[in-house]
Short mmCIF file of C-alpha atoms and ligand atoms in Angstrom, two decimals:
data_model
loop_
_atom_site.label_atom_id
_atom_site.label_comp_id
_atom_site.label_asym_id
_atom_site.label_seq_id
_atom_site.Cartn_x
_atom_site.Cartn_y
_atom_site.Cartn_z
CA MET N 1 53.34 2.26 -12.31
CA ILE N 2 53.94 0.26 -9.10
CA ALA N 3 53.68 3.46 -7.03
CA GLY N 4 50.29 4.14 -8.69
CA LEU N 5 49.06 0.65 -7.83
CA ASN N 6 50.16 1.03 -4.20
CA LEU N 7 48.32 4.35 -4.00
CA ALA N 8 45.14 2.76 -5.35
CA LYS N 9 45.48 -0.10 -2.83
CA GLN N 10 46.00 2.33 0.06
CA SER N 11 42.97 4.45 -0.87
CA LYS N 12 40.87 1.26 -1.19
CA GLN N 13 41.97 0.18 2.31
CA ALA N 14 41.20 3.65 3.68
CA ALA N 15 37.74 3.55 2.09
CA SER N 16 36.96 0.14 3.56
CA ALA N 17 38.19 1.33 6.99
CA VAL N 18 35.70 4.20 6.81
CA ALA N 19 32.95 1.84 5.68
CA GLN N 20 33.65 -0.57 8.55
CA LYS N 21 33.70 2.07 11.26
CA ARG N 22 30.75 1.51 13.58
CA PHE N 23 28.96 3.72 16.03
CA ALA N 24 26.59 3.06 18.94
CA HIS N 25 23.57 3.89 16.78
CA ASP N 26 24.60 1.13 14.33
CA LEU N 27 23.64 -1.40 16.98
CA ILE N 28 19.98 -1.94 17.81
CA VAL N 29 18.97 -4.40 20.51
CA SER N 30 15.41 -5.59 20.15
CA PRO N 31 13.50 -4.89 23.39
CA LYS N 32 11.31 -7.93 22.70
CA THR N 33 13.81 -10.69 21.90
CA GLY N 34 17.15 -9.13 22.80
CA ARG N 35 18.31 -9.88 19.25
CA THR N 36 21.01 -7.51 18.01
CA ILE N 37 20.67 -5.83 14.65
CA ILE N 38 23.95 -4.41 13.39
CA ARG N 39 24.21 -1.92 10.55
CA THR N 40 27.27 -2.04 8.33
CA GLY N 41 28.41 0.11 5.46
CA GLY N 42 27.66 3.63 4.43
CA GLY N 43 23.86 3.29 4.40
CA GLY N 44 23.10 2.70 0.72
CA ARG N 45 21.70 -0.36 -1.04
CA SER N 46 25.10 -2.09 -1.03
CA SER N 47 25.44 -1.80 2.74
CA SER N 48 23.31 -3.62 5.28
CA ASN N 49 20.81 -2.23 7.75
CA GLY N 50 20.99 -5.54 9.61
CA HIS N 51 17.34 -6.48 9.12
CA VAL N 52 15.95 -9.59 7.50
CA ILE N 53 12.38 -8.74 6.53
CA THR N 54 9.55 -10.78 5.03
CA VAL N 55 6.89 -8.81 3.19
CA PHE N 56 3.79 -10.93 2.51
CA GLY N 57 1.63 -9.35 -0.20
CA CYS N 58 4.66 -7.58 -1.68
CA THR N 59 3.53 -8.32 -5.25
CA GLY N 60 0.59 -5.92 -4.88
CA PHE N 61 0.23 -2.15 -5.23
CA LEU N 62 1.73 -0.99 -1.92
CA GLY N 63 4.35 -3.75 -1.81
CA ARG N 64 6.62 -2.29 -4.48
CA TYR N 65 6.75 1.09 -2.73
CA LEU N 66 7.61 -0.50 0.60
CA ILE N 67 10.23 -2.90 -0.82
CA ASN N 68 11.82 0.02 -2.65
CA ARG N 69 12.31 1.90 0.62
CA LEU N 70 13.58 -1.13 2.54
CA ALA N 71 15.93 -2.34 -0.20
CA ARG N 72 17.44 1.06 -0.75
CA GLU N 73 19.07 0.91 2.69
CA GLY N 74 20.37 -2.61 2.23
CA ALA N 75 17.85 -4.80 4.07
CA HIS N 76 17.67 -8.49 3.24
CA ILE N 77 14.11 -8.98 2.02
CA ILE N 78 12.23 -12.23 1.61
CA VAL N 79 9.72 -11.79 -1.20
CA PRO N 80 6.97 -14.45 -0.98
CA TYR N 81 5.17 -14.84 -4.30
CA ARG N 82 2.62 -16.99 -6.09
CA ASP N 83 3.38 -16.10 -9.69
CA GLU N 84 7.00 -15.58 -10.73
CA ASP N 85 6.06 -12.79 -13.16
CA ASP N 86 4.53 -10.75 -10.33
CA MET N 87 7.76 -10.43 -8.35
CA ARG N 88 10.33 -9.79 -11.11
CA HIS N 89 10.22 -6.01 -10.76
CA LEU N 90 11.04 -6.36 -7.04
CA LYS N 91 14.29 -8.26 -7.61
CA VAL N 92 16.08 -5.28 -9.10
CA MET N 93 15.13 -2.98 -6.22
CA GLY N 94 17.92 -4.32 -4.01
CA ASP N 95 21.58 -5.19 -4.41
CA LEU N 96 22.61 -8.59 -5.69
CA GLY N 97 21.38 -11.33 -3.35
CA LYS N 98 19.49 -8.97 -1.07
CA ILE N 99 16.05 -9.72 -2.49
CA VAL N 100 15.20 -13.37 -1.94
CA PRO N 101 12.05 -14.60 -3.74
CA MET N 102 10.32 -17.63 -2.21
CA GLU N 103 7.28 -19.35 -3.64
CA ILE N 104 4.43 -19.71 -1.16
CA HIS N 105 0.85 -20.91 -1.00
CA LEU N 106 -1.46 -19.71 1.78
CA ARG N 107 -2.59 -23.29 2.46
CA ASN N 108 0.95 -24.66 2.57
CA LYS N 109 2.12 -23.82 6.07
CA ASP N 110 5.65 -25.13 5.42
CA SER N 111 6.12 -22.64 2.61
CA LEU N 112 4.97 -19.80 4.88
CA GLU N 113 7.23 -20.98 7.68
CA ALA N 114 10.23 -21.13 5.35
CA ALA N 115 9.58 -17.50 4.37
CA ILE N 116 9.42 -16.33 8.02
CA ARG N 117 11.99 -18.46 9.78
CA HIS N 118 15.07 -16.22 9.31
CA SER N 119 13.35 -12.86 9.61
CA ASP N 120 13.30 -10.33 12.43
CA THR N 121 10.40 -8.37 10.91
CA VAL N 122 7.24 -9.46 9.10
CA TYR N 123 4.95 -7.16 7.17
CA ASN N 124 1.60 -8.70 6.32
CA LEU N 125 0.11 -6.81 3.36
CA LEU N 126 -2.03 -9.75 2.22
CA GLY N 127 -5.47 -8.62 1.22
CA ARG N 128 -8.03 -8.82 -1.54
CA ASP N 129 -10.76 -6.37 -2.59
CA TYR N 130 -13.03 -9.20 -3.72
CA GLU N 131 -13.57 -12.88 -2.99
CA THR N 132 -12.41 -15.50 -5.48
CA LYS N 133 -13.62 -19.06 -5.97
CA ASN N 134 -10.52 -20.28 -4.08
CA PHE N 135 -10.17 -17.70 -1.31
CA SER N 136 -12.83 -15.91 0.74
CA PHE N 137 -12.21 -12.61 2.58
CA SER N 138 -11.98 -14.63 5.76
CA ASP N 139 -9.33 -16.99 4.31
CA VAL N 140 -7.02 -14.09 3.40
CA HIS N 141 -7.76 -11.48 6.08
CA VAL N 142 -8.33 -13.74 9.10
CA GLU N 143 -7.03 -17.29 8.72
CA ALA N 144 -3.85 -16.37 6.82
CA ALA N 145 -3.11 -13.46 9.18
CA GLY N 146 -3.53 -15.80 12.16
CA VAL N 147 -1.20 -18.44 10.69
CA LEU N 148 1.46 -15.81 9.89
CA ALA N 149 1.21 -14.35 13.40
CA GLU N 150 1.56 -17.81 14.98
CA LEU N 151 4.58 -18.61 12.84
CA ALA N 152 6.11 -15.21 13.63
CA GLN N 153 5.59 -15.87 17.34
CA LYS N 154 7.12 -19.35 17.01
CA HIS N 155 10.25 -17.95 15.33
CA GLU N 156 10.55 -15.00 17.73
CA VAL N 157 10.06 -12.32 15.12
CA ASP N 158 10.67 -8.88 16.69
CA ARG N 159 8.18 -6.82 14.72
CA PHE N 160 4.89 -7.84 13.13
CA ILE N 161 3.15 -5.16 11.11
CA GLN N 162 -0.36 -6.02 10.02
CA MET N 163 -2.13 -4.20 7.21
CA SER N 164 -5.80 -3.62 7.83
CA ALA N 165 -8.09 -0.93 6.40
CA LEU N 166 -9.72 2.28 7.61
CA ASN N 167 -13.30 1.68 8.87
CA ALA N 168 -12.43 -1.92 9.80
CA ASP N 169 -15.21 -2.95 12.16
CA ILE N 170 -16.51 -6.33 13.28
CA ASP N 171 -20.11 -5.09 12.79
CA SER N 172 -19.50 -3.52 9.38
CA PRO N 173 -22.02 -4.45 6.66
CA SER N 174 -18.99 -4.92 4.38
CA LYS N 175 -17.41 -8.37 4.64
CA PHE N 176 -14.08 -6.91 3.59
CA LEU N 177 -14.10 -4.51 6.55
CA SER N 178 -15.50 -6.94 9.11
CA THR N 179 -12.89 -9.60 8.23
CA LYS N 180 -10.13 -6.96 8.37
CA ALA N 181 -11.26 -6.18 11.95
CA GLU N 182 -11.34 -9.91 12.80
CA GLY N 183 -7.82 -10.24 11.39
CA GLU N 184 -6.62 -7.33 13.56
CA ASN N 185 -8.07 -8.90 16.72
CA LEU N 186 -6.64 -12.33 15.95
CA VAL N 187 -3.16 -10.95 15.26
CA ARG N 188 -3.23 -8.85 18.45
CA SER N 189 -4.36 -11.82 20.52
CA ILE N 190 -1.33 -13.79 19.28
CA ILE N 191 1.22 -10.92 19.18
CA PRO N 192 0.17 -8.03 21.46
CA SER N 193 3.15 -5.97 20.22
CA ALA N 194 1.93 -6.11 16.60
CA THR N 195 1.43 -2.77 14.87
CA ILE N 196 -1.85 -2.40 12.99
CA VAL N 197 -2.03 -0.07 9.99
CA ARG N 198 -5.38 1.14 8.65
CA PRO N 199 -5.04 3.16 5.46
CA SER N 200 -7.92 4.79 3.62
CA ALA N 201 -8.22 4.25 -0.16
CA MET N 202 -4.69 4.53 -1.56
CA TYR N 203 -3.96 6.33 -4.81
CA GLY N 204 -0.80 6.36 -6.91
CA GLN N 205 0.55 5.45 -10.31
CA GLU N 206 -1.11 2.02 -10.69
CA ASP N 207 -3.95 2.42 -8.22
CA ARG N 208 -7.46 1.00 -8.26
CA PHE N 209 -9.00 4.20 -7.01
CA LEU N 210 -8.36 7.37 -9.06
CA ALA N 211 -7.60 5.35 -12.18
CA ARG N 212 -10.82 3.41 -11.81
CA LEU N 213 -12.92 6.52 -11.27
CA ALA N 214 -11.29 8.13 -14.32
CA MET N 215 -11.68 5.02 -16.46
CA SER N 216 -15.37 4.75 -15.70
CA ARG N 217 -15.88 7.96 -17.79
CA GLY N 218 -19.42 8.49 -19.05
CA LEU N 219 -20.57 5.36 -17.28
CA SER N 220 -19.53 6.79 -13.97
CA VAL N 221 -21.96 5.87 -11.29
CA ARG N 222 -22.44 7.88 -8.16
CA ILE N 223 -23.54 5.31 -5.70
CA ASN N 224 -25.17 6.93 -2.66
CA GLY N 225 -25.62 10.10 -4.74
CA GLY N 226 -21.85 10.67 -4.53
CA ILE N 227 -22.15 11.99 -0.99
CA THR N 228 -20.00 9.34 0.74
CA LYS N 229 -16.95 11.02 2.27
CA VAL N 230 -13.47 9.65 1.57
CA ARG N 231 -9.96 10.72 2.56
CA PRO N 232 -7.71 9.18 -0.11
CA VAL N 233 -4.07 8.75 0.87
CA ASN N 234 -0.99 8.68 -1.33
CA VAL N 235 0.53 5.19 -1.47
CA SER N 236 4.02 6.71 -1.11
CA ASP N 237 3.07 8.25 2.24
CA VAL N 238 1.76 4.91 3.50
CA ALA N 239 4.97 3.15 2.39
CA THR N 240 7.08 5.83 4.14
CA ALA N 241 5.06 5.37 7.32
CA MET N 242 5.46 1.60 7.21
CA HIS N 243 9.18 1.98 6.63
CA LYS N 244 9.43 4.25 9.69
CA MET N 245 7.71 1.56 11.77
CA LEU N 246 10.64 -0.81 11.16
CA ASP N 247 12.86 0.84 13.79
CA GLY N 248 10.27 3.07 15.44
CA HIS N 249 9.88 1.43 18.83
CA ASN N 250 7.14 3.94 19.70
CA THR N 251 4.96 2.16 17.11
CA VAL N 252 5.06 -1.20 18.93
CA GLY N 253 1.57 -2.39 19.88
CA GLU N 254 -0.05 0.70 18.34
CA THR N 255 -2.75 1.19 15.71
CA PHE N 256 -2.28 3.79 12.99
CA GLU N 257 -4.98 5.30 10.81
CA LEU N 258 -3.31 6.70 7.72
CA VAL N 259 -5.50 9.09 5.73
CA GLY N 260 -4.98 11.95 3.28
CA ASN N 261 -5.01 15.52 4.53
CA GLN N 262 -8.36 16.38 2.98
CA GLU N 263 -11.84 14.92 2.92
CA TYR N 264 -13.85 14.73 -0.32
CA THR N 265 -17.20 13.39 -1.34
CA TYR N 266 -17.16 11.07 -4.36
CA LYS N 267 -18.96 13.83 -6.22
CA GLU N 268 -16.15 16.29 -5.51
CA LEU N 269 -13.57 13.74 -6.55
CA MET N 270 -15.36 13.09 -9.84
CA ASN N 271 -15.49 16.83 -10.49
CA PHE N 272 -11.76 17.08 -9.77
CA ILE N 273 -11.07 14.25 -12.24
CA LYS N 274 -13.38 15.85 -14.79
CA GLU N 275 -11.60 19.20 -14.56
CA THR N 276 -8.14 17.64 -14.65
CA THR N 277 -8.72 15.29 -17.57
CA ASN N 278 -11.42 17.11 -19.55
CA LEU N 279 -13.22 13.77 -19.81
CA ASP N 280 -16.91 13.87 -20.47
CA ILE N 281 -17.93 12.19 -17.25
CA GLY N 282 -21.58 11.42 -16.72
CA ASP N 283 -23.54 12.09 -13.60
CA ILE N 284 -25.81 9.16 -12.95
CA ASN N 285 -26.99 8.34 -9.47
CA VAL N 286 -27.48 4.62 -9.05
CA PRO N 287 -29.44 3.52 -5.97
CA LYS N 288 -27.66 0.95 -3.84
CA PRO N 289 -29.97 -2.05 -4.62
CA VAL N 290 -29.50 -1.45 -8.36
CA ALA N 291 -25.71 -1.03 -7.98
CA SER N 292 -25.47 -4.23 -5.90
CA LEU N 293 -27.53 -6.15 -8.47
CA LEU N 294 -25.40 -4.79 -11.34
CA ALA N 295 -22.23 -5.72 -9.45
CA LYS N 296 -23.52 -9.28 -8.93
CA VAL N 297 -24.39 -9.63 -12.62
CA MET N 298 -21.04 -8.17 -13.72
CA ASN N 299 -19.20 -10.56 -11.41
CA VAL N 300 -19.80 -13.39 -13.87
CA LEU N 301 -17.30 -11.69 -16.20
CA PRO N 302 -13.87 -13.34 -16.17
CA TRP N 303 -12.10 -10.08 -15.27
CA GLN N 304 -12.40 -8.04 -12.11
CA THR N 305 -15.39 -5.71 -12.00
CA LEU N 306 -17.05 -3.67 -9.27
CA GLY N 307 -17.93 -6.17 -6.53
CA ALA N 308 -21.09 -6.18 -4.40
CA ASP N 309 -18.96 -5.69 -1.29
CA GLU N 310 -17.27 -2.67 -2.88
CA VAL N 311 -20.70 -1.14 -3.40
CA GLU N 312 -21.26 -1.62 0.32
CA ARG N 313 -17.92 0.09 1.10
CA MET N 314 -18.82 3.01 -1.16
CA MET N 315 -21.71 3.74 1.21
CA ILE N 316 -19.48 4.08 4.29
CA ASP N 317 -17.92 7.44 5.23
CA ASP N 318 -14.23 7.42 6.17
CA LYS N 319 -14.03 7.92 9.93
CA LEU N 320 -11.08 8.24 12.29
CA THR N 321 -11.39 6.50 15.65
CA GLY N 322 -8.67 8.38 17.53
CA ALA N 323 -5.81 5.97 16.78
CA LYS N 324 -2.34 7.34 15.95
CA THR N 325 -1.90 9.10 12.62
CA PHE N 326 0.78 10.44 10.26
CA ASP N 327 1.43 13.22 12.81
CA ASP N 328 2.80 10.69 15.29
CA LEU N 329 5.27 9.56 12.63
CA GLU N 330 6.15 13.15 11.70
CA ILE N 331 4.93 12.68 8.13
CA ASP N 332 3.09 15.43 6.33
CA PRO N 333 0.71 13.65 3.89
CA THR N 334 0.77 14.71 0.25
CA SER N 335 -2.12 16.72 -1.11
CA LEU N 336 -4.22 15.01 -3.79
CA GLU N 337 -4.85 18.33 -5.51
CA VAL N 338 -1.14 18.91 -5.97
CA THR N 339 -0.06 15.40 -7.01
CA GLY N 340 -3.30 14.12 -8.61
CA ILE N 341 -2.28 15.42 -12.04
CA GLN N 342 0.68 12.99 -12.13
CA TYR N 343 -1.68 10.04 -12.02
CA LEU N 344 -4.51 11.52 -14.07
CA ARG N 345 -2.55 13.09 -16.93
CA ARG N 346 -2.73 9.86 -18.97
CA PHE N 347 -6.53 10.05 -18.97
CA ARG N 348 -6.67 13.51 -20.55
CA THR N 349 -8.63 13.63 -23.77
CA ASN N 350 -7.18 15.08 -26.97
CA LEU N 351 -9.75 17.85 -26.49
CA TYR N 352 -7.39 19.18 -23.88
CA ASN N 353 -4.88 20.06 -26.63
CA ASP N 354 -7.52 22.11 -28.44
CA GLU N 355 -8.01 24.36 -25.44
CA PRO N 356 -6.71 27.93 -25.73
CA LEU N 357 -3.47 28.47 -23.85
CA LYS N 358 -5.21 30.48 -21.24
CA LYS N 359 -5.26 29.65 -17.57
CA GLY N 360 -8.50 30.24 -15.79
CA VAL N 361 -11.76 29.96 -17.75
CA VAL N 362 -11.46 27.28 -20.41
CA ASN N 363 -14.02 25.86 -22.82
CA LYS N 364 -16.88 28.18 -21.87
CA LYS N 365 -18.32 26.45 -18.84
CA LYS N 366 -15.33 24.45 -17.58
CA VAL N 367 -13.05 26.16 -15.14
CA PHE N 368 -9.59 24.79 -14.42
CA HIS N 369 -7.78 25.64 -11.31
CA THR N 370 -4.29 26.74 -12.40
CA SER N 371 -2.63 24.24 -10.06
CA TYR N 372 -4.15 21.36 -12.06
CA LEU N 373 -2.55 22.49 -15.32
N1 LIG O 401 -5.33 -0.33 -2.05
C1 LIG O 401 -6.09 0.30 -1.18
O1 LIG O 401 -6.66 1.34 -1.47
C2 LIG O 401 -6.22 -0.25 0.23
C3 LIG O 401 -7.01 0.43 1.16
C4 LIG O 401 -7.11 -0.06 2.45
C5 LIG O 401 -6.44 -1.23 2.80
N2 LIG O 401 -5.69 -1.89 1.87
C6 LIG O 401 -4.99 -3.10 2.28
O2 LIG O 401 -3.60 -2.89 2.19
C7 LIG O 401 -2.94 -4.08 1.78
C8 LIG O 401 -2.11 -3.78 0.54
O3 LIG O 401 -2.95 -3.19 -0.43
P1 LIG O 401 -2.65 -3.32 -1.99
O4 LIG O 401 -3.49 -2.34 -2.67
O5 LIG O 401 -1.18 -3.35 -2.21
O6 LIG O 401 -3.24 -4.79 -2.27
P2 LIG O 401 -3.17 -5.61 -3.63
O7 LIG O 401 -2.55 -4.81 -4.71
O8 LIG O 401 -4.52 -6.21 -3.87
O9 LIG O 401 -2.15 -6.79 -3.26
C9 LIG O 401 -2.53 -7.75 -2.39
C10 LIG O 401 -1.40 -8.72 -2.13
O10 LIG O 401 -1.93 -9.82 -1.41
C11 LIG O 401 -1.62 -11.02 -2.10
N3 LIG O 401 -2.71 -12.00 -1.98
C12 LIG O 401 -4.05 -11.75 -2.01
N4 LIG O 401 -4.71 -12.91 -1.90
C13 LIG O 401 -3.77 -13.90 -1.80
C14 LIG O 401 -3.82 -15.31 -1.68
N5 LIG O 401 -4.98 -15.98 -1.63
N6 LIG O 401 -2.65 -16.00 -1.63
C15 LIG O 401 -1.46 -15.35 -1.68
N7 LIG O 401 -1.35 -14.02 -1.80
C16 LIG O 401 -2.49 -13.31 -1.87
C17 LIG O 401 -1.48 -10.63 -3.55
O11 LIG O 401 -0.68 -11.62 -4.19
P3 LIG O 401 -0.82 -11.88 -5.78
O12 LIG O 401 -0.06 -10.74 -6.43
O13 LIG O 401 -0.19 -13.19 -5.97
O14 LIG O 401 -2.29 -11.85 -6.10
C18 LIG O 401 -0.79 -9.28 -3.42
O15 LIG O 401 0.59 -9.46 -3.23
C19 LIG O 401 -4.03 -5.11 1.58
O16 LIG O 401 -4.14 -5.86 2.74
C20 LIG O 401 -5.28 -4.28 1.37
O17 LIG O 401 -6.44 -4.97 1.77
C21 LIG O 401 -5.57 -1.42 0.60
#
């Protein structure tokens, strides 16, 4: 019995000796601040990758994918939140004590400072697709980004990664896009080493892109005749890229445009959704002035509807400006045609079950590509 206990003790000591063994690559010295970041443990969620990271905007769509990747390798993550219910799912992504929720308010600088003060990396994912009565685009995309950058500079944060959007341009007719560009410039003027990330429309399990197009069903509107070109990107790919930026010193001071590997018009996307879900999707072209007016009228509803600024964005083709891309991070973006079914399956009509079990021509006129099935 005693011999058995001794054996167990010895193997435990041997295991901890292995876990504590360190190598040169476990030590990272920040080129900016000289701060040392030391990894300990075997690399899983119970070990530590040495980083203390604050992710502003983590309660949104992209945030959960990013936190999941960071927490899985044992980072300490500060999770700033407004509503306690919105951050609960994030707490279980890391080991006990590794995810630290902190309540913040964008107009309470002390609360923002408390969330940044101990961190070596700050991700700013704050953003809003529409203006609210309390916060304008400028408040969230410019002022808040500026305050966070100043605080990060004050507390000698090594890495500041700012989330912008593809097509961000000071002269854009969309306020969302022009304020995103202003935010980029302000952050860069405060922290020249900041990394700027510009994703195109992101799709995934709980997105506001594919799901919204599918949900619009018969009422689907094709603003701009459906000819606007988009390059939707999988949210998982964006999260992987942002995770790589954490220790990727070649990303310092760079701008990345993260887009999907294929370009579609809205019309093509609607046809893809139609074929995948068998939904009876209408084909109405709504001229821009009518769409903008409808959006303004619908905005009086207490829930989120299509905003006038979103109508403006739906008129702008996705364009790359020559910044770095997924290639520079050695990431091969996922194809929408291969993974789209995962996110669209829930929208399939029961009519789908009545289809003959034949791949190829289905339901007289409708043709399914076998990869969608
Ligand atoms: N989704 C896309 O297709 C897409 C495309 C291009 C760029 N982007 C940008 O990428 C970033 C992440 O996108 P996402 O889809 O994850 O965004 P999201 O789901 O809308 O989440 C936005 C985050 O910002 C926070 N936030 C917004 N306004 C705030 C305010 N006034 N005070 C405090 N927090 C506030 C939200 O907090 P609450 O949960 O408390 O509201 C949430 O955590 C955003 O900057 C977005 O503009 C997104």
